[in-house]
PDB file of C-alpha atoms in Angstrom:
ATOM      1  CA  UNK K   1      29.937  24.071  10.740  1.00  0.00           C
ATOM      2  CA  UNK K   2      27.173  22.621  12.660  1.00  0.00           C
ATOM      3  CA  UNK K   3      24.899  26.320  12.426  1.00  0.00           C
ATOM      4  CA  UNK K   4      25.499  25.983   8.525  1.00  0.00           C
ATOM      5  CA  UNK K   5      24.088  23.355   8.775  1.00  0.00           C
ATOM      6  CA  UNK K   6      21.188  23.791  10.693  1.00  0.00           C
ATOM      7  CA  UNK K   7      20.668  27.263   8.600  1.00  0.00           C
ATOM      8  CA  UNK K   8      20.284  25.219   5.549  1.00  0.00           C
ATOM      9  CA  UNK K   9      17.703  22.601   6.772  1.00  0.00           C
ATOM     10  CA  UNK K  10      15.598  25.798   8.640  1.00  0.00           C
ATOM     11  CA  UNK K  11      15.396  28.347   6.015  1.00  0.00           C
ATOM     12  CA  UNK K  12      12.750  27.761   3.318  1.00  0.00           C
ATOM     13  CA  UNK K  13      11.154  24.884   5.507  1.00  0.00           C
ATOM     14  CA  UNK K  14       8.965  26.860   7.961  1.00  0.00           C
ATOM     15  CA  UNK K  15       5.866  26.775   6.031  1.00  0.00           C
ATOM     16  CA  UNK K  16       6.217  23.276   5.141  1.00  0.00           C
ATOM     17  CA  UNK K  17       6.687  22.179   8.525  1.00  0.00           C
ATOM     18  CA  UNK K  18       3.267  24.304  10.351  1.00  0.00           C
ATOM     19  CA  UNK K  19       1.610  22.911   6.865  1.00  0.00           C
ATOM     20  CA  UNK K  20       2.542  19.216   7.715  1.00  0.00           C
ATOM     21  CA  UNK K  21       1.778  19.951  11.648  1.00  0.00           C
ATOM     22  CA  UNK K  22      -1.698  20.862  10.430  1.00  0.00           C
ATOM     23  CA  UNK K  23      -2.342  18.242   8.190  1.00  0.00           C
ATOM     24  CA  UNK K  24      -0.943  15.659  10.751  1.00  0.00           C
ATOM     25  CA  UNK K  25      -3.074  17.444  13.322  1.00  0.00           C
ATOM     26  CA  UNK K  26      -6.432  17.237  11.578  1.00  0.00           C
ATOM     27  CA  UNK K  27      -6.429  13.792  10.280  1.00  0.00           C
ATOM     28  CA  UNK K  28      -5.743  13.080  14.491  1.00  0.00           C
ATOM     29  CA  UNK K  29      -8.702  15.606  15.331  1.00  0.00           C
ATOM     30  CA  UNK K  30     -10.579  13.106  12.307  1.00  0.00           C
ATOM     31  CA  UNK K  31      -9.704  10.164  14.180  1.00  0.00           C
ATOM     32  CA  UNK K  32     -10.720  11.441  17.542  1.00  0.00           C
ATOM     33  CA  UNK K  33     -13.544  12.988  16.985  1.00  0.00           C
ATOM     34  CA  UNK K  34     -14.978   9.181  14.980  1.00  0.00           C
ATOM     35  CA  UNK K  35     -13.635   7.369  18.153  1.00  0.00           C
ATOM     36  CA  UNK K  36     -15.927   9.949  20.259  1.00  0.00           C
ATOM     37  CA  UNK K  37     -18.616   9.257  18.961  1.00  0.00           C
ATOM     38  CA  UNK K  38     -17.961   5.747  19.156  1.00  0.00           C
ATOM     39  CA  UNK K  39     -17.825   3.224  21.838  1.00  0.00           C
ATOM     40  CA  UNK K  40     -14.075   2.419  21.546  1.00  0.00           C
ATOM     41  CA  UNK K  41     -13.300   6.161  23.699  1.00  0.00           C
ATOM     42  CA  UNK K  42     -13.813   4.277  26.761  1.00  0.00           C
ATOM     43  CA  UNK K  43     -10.765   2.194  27.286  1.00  0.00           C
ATOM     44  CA  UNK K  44     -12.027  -1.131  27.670  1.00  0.00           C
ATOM     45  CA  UNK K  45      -8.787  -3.253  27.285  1.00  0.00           C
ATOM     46  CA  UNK K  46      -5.189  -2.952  27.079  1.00  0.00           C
ATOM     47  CA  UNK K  47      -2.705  -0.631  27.545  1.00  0.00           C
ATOM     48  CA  UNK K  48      -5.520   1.814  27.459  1.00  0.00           C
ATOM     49  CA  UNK K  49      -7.445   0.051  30.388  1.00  0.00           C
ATOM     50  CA  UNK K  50      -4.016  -0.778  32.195  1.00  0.00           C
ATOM     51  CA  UNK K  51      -2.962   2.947  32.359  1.00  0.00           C
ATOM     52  CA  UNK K  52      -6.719   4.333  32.832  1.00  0.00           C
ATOM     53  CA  UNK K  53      -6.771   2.312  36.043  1.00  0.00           C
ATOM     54  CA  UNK K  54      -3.727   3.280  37.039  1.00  0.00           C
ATOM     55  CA  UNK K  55      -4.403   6.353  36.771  1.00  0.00           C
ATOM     56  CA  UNK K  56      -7.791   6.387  38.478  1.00  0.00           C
ATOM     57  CA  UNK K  57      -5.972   4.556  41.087  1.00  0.00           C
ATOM     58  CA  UNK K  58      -3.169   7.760  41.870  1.00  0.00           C
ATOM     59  CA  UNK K  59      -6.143   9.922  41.761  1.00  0.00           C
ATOM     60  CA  UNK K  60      -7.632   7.651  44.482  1.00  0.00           C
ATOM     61  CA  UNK K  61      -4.830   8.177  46.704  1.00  0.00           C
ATOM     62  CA  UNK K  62      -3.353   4.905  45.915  1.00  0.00           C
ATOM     63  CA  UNK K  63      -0.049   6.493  44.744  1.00  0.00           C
ATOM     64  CA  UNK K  64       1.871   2.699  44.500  1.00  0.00           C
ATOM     65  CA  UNK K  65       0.842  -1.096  44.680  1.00  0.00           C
ATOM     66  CA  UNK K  66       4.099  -1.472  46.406  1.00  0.00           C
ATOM     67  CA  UNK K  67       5.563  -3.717  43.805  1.00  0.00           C
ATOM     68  CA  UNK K  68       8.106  -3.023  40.703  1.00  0.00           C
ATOM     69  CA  UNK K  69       6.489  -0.671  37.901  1.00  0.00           C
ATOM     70  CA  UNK K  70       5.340  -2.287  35.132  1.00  0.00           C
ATOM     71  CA  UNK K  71       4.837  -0.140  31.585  1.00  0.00           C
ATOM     72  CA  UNK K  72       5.663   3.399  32.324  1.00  0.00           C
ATOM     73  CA  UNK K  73       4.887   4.929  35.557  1.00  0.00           C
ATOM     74  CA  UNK K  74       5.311   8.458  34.324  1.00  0.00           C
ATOM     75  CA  UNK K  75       2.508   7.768  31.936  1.00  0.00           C
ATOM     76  CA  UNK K  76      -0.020   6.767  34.573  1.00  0.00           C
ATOM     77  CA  UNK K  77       1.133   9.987  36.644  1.00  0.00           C
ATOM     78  CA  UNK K  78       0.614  12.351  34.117  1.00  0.00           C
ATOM     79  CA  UNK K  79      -2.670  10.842  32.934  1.00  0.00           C
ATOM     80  CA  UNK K  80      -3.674  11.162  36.520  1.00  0.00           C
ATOM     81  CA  UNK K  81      -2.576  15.110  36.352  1.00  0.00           C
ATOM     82  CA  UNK K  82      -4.643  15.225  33.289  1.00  0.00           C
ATOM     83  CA  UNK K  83      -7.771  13.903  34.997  1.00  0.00           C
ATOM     84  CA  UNK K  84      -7.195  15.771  38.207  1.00  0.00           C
ATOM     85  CA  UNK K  85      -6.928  19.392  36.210  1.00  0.00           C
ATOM     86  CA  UNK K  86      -9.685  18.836  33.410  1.00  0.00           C
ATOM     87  CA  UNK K  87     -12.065  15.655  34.916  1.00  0.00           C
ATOM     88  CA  UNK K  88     -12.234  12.427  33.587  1.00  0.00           C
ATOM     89  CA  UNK K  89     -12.628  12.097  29.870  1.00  0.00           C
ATOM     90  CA  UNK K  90     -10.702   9.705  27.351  1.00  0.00           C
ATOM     91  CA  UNK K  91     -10.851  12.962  25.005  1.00  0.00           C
ATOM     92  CA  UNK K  92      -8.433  15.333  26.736  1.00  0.00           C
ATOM     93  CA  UNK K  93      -5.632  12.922  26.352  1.00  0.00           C
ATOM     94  CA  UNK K  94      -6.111  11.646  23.124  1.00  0.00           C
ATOM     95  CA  UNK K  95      -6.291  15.461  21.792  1.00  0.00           C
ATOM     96  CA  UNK K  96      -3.315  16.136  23.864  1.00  0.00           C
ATOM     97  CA  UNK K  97      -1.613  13.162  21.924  1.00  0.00           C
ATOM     98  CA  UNK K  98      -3.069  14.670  18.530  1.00  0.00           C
ATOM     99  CA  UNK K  99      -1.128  18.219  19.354  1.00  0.00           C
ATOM    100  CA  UNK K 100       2.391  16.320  20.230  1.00  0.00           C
ATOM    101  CA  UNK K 101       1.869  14.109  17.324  1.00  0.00           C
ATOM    102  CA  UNK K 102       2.016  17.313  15.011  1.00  0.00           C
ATOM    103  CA  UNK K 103       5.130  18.179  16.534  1.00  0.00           C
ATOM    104  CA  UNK K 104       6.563  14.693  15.886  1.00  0.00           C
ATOM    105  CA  UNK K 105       5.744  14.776  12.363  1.00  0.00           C
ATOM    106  CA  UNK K 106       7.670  17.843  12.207  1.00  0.00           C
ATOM    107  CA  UNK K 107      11.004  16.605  14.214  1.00  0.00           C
ATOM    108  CA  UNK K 108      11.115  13.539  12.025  1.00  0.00           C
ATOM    109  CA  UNK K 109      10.812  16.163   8.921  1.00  0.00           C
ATOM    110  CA  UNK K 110      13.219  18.926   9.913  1.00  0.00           C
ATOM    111  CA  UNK K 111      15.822  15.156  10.605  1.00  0.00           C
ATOM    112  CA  UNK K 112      15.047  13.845   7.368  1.00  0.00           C
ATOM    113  CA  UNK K 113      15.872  17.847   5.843  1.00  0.00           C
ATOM    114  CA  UNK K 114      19.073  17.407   7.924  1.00  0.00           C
ATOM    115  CA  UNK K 115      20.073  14.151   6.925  1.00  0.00           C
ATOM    116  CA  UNK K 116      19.116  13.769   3.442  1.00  0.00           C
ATOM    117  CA  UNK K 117      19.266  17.718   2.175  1.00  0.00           C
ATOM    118  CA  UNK K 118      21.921  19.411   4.652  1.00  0.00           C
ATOM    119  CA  UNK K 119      24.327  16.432   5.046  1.00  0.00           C
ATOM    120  CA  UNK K 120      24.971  15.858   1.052  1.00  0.00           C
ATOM    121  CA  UNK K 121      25.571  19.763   0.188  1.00  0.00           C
ATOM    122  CA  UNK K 122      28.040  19.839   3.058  1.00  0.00           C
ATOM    123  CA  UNK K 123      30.042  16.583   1.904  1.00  0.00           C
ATOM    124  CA  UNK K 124      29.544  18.295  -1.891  1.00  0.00           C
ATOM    125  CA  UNK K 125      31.339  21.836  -0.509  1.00  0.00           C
ATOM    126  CA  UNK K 126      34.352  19.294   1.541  1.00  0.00           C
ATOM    127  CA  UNK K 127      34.776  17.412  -2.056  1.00  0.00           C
ATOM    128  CA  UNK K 128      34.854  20.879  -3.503  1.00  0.00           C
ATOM    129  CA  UNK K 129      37.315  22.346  -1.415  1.00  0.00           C
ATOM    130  CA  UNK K 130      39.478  19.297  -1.522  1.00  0.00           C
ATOM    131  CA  UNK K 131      39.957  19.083  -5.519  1.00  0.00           C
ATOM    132  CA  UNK K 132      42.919  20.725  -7.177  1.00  0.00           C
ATOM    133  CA  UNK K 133      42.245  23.912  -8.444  1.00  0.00           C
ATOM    134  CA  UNK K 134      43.216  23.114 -12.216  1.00  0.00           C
ATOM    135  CA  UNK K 135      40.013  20.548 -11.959  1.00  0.00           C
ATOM    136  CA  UNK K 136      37.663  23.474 -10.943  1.00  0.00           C
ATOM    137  CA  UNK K 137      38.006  25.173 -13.972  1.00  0.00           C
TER     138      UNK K 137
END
């Protein structure tokens, strides 16, 4: 049951979903590209500043403070594997972010196909299958 499903919420959707990915995808690029040229790349508080430092701090060696994590230590790590590999720059991440946002757009599509397409049609065949034959005709 659960490949009928997933047959019906796949099959005319593919060029929706790479359409939505690339829509999603360049209004990100849009947004990046503004904050480049801007001042506002450079973290300079927040979150962004909290996990920069971090970060700059594992590349430093410093690979703990030695105290409970606070926010999400996988974060900082990979961050810091980011700067390591391609140098420090604000950009690399945030285009990173713009690719897996794409895909995110597209998971929360291909659910909402699932729930609100898929889901009905099967409960509509059940309902079918369940009514006397004299009421079919």
């Amino acid at each position: 049951m659960l490949p009928k499903l997933v047959s019906l919420a796949r099959s005319p959707t593919l060029p929706v979903a790479w359409g939505l990915f690339l829509v999603v995808l360049a209004v990100r690029l849009f947004c990046l590209f503004q904050l480049a040229d801007s001042q506002f790349l450079i973290p300079q508080g927040g979150d962004m500043l909290f996990y920069n430092d971090w970060a700059l701090r594992i590349l430093h060696g410093q690979w703990t403070d030695h105290t409970a994590f606070y926010g999400l230590p996988l974060y900082a790590y990979l961050l810091a594997g980011i700067y390591k590999v391609f140098g420090f720059s604000p950009f690399i991440p945030g285009l990173i972010q713009s690719i897996l946002e794409g895909g995110t757009a597209v998971i929360i599509y291909r659910l909402a196909l699932l729930v609100l397409v898929a889901r009905p049609l099967l409960h509509l065949r059940q309902r079918r299958r369940r009514a006397p034959a004299i009421a079919r005709r």
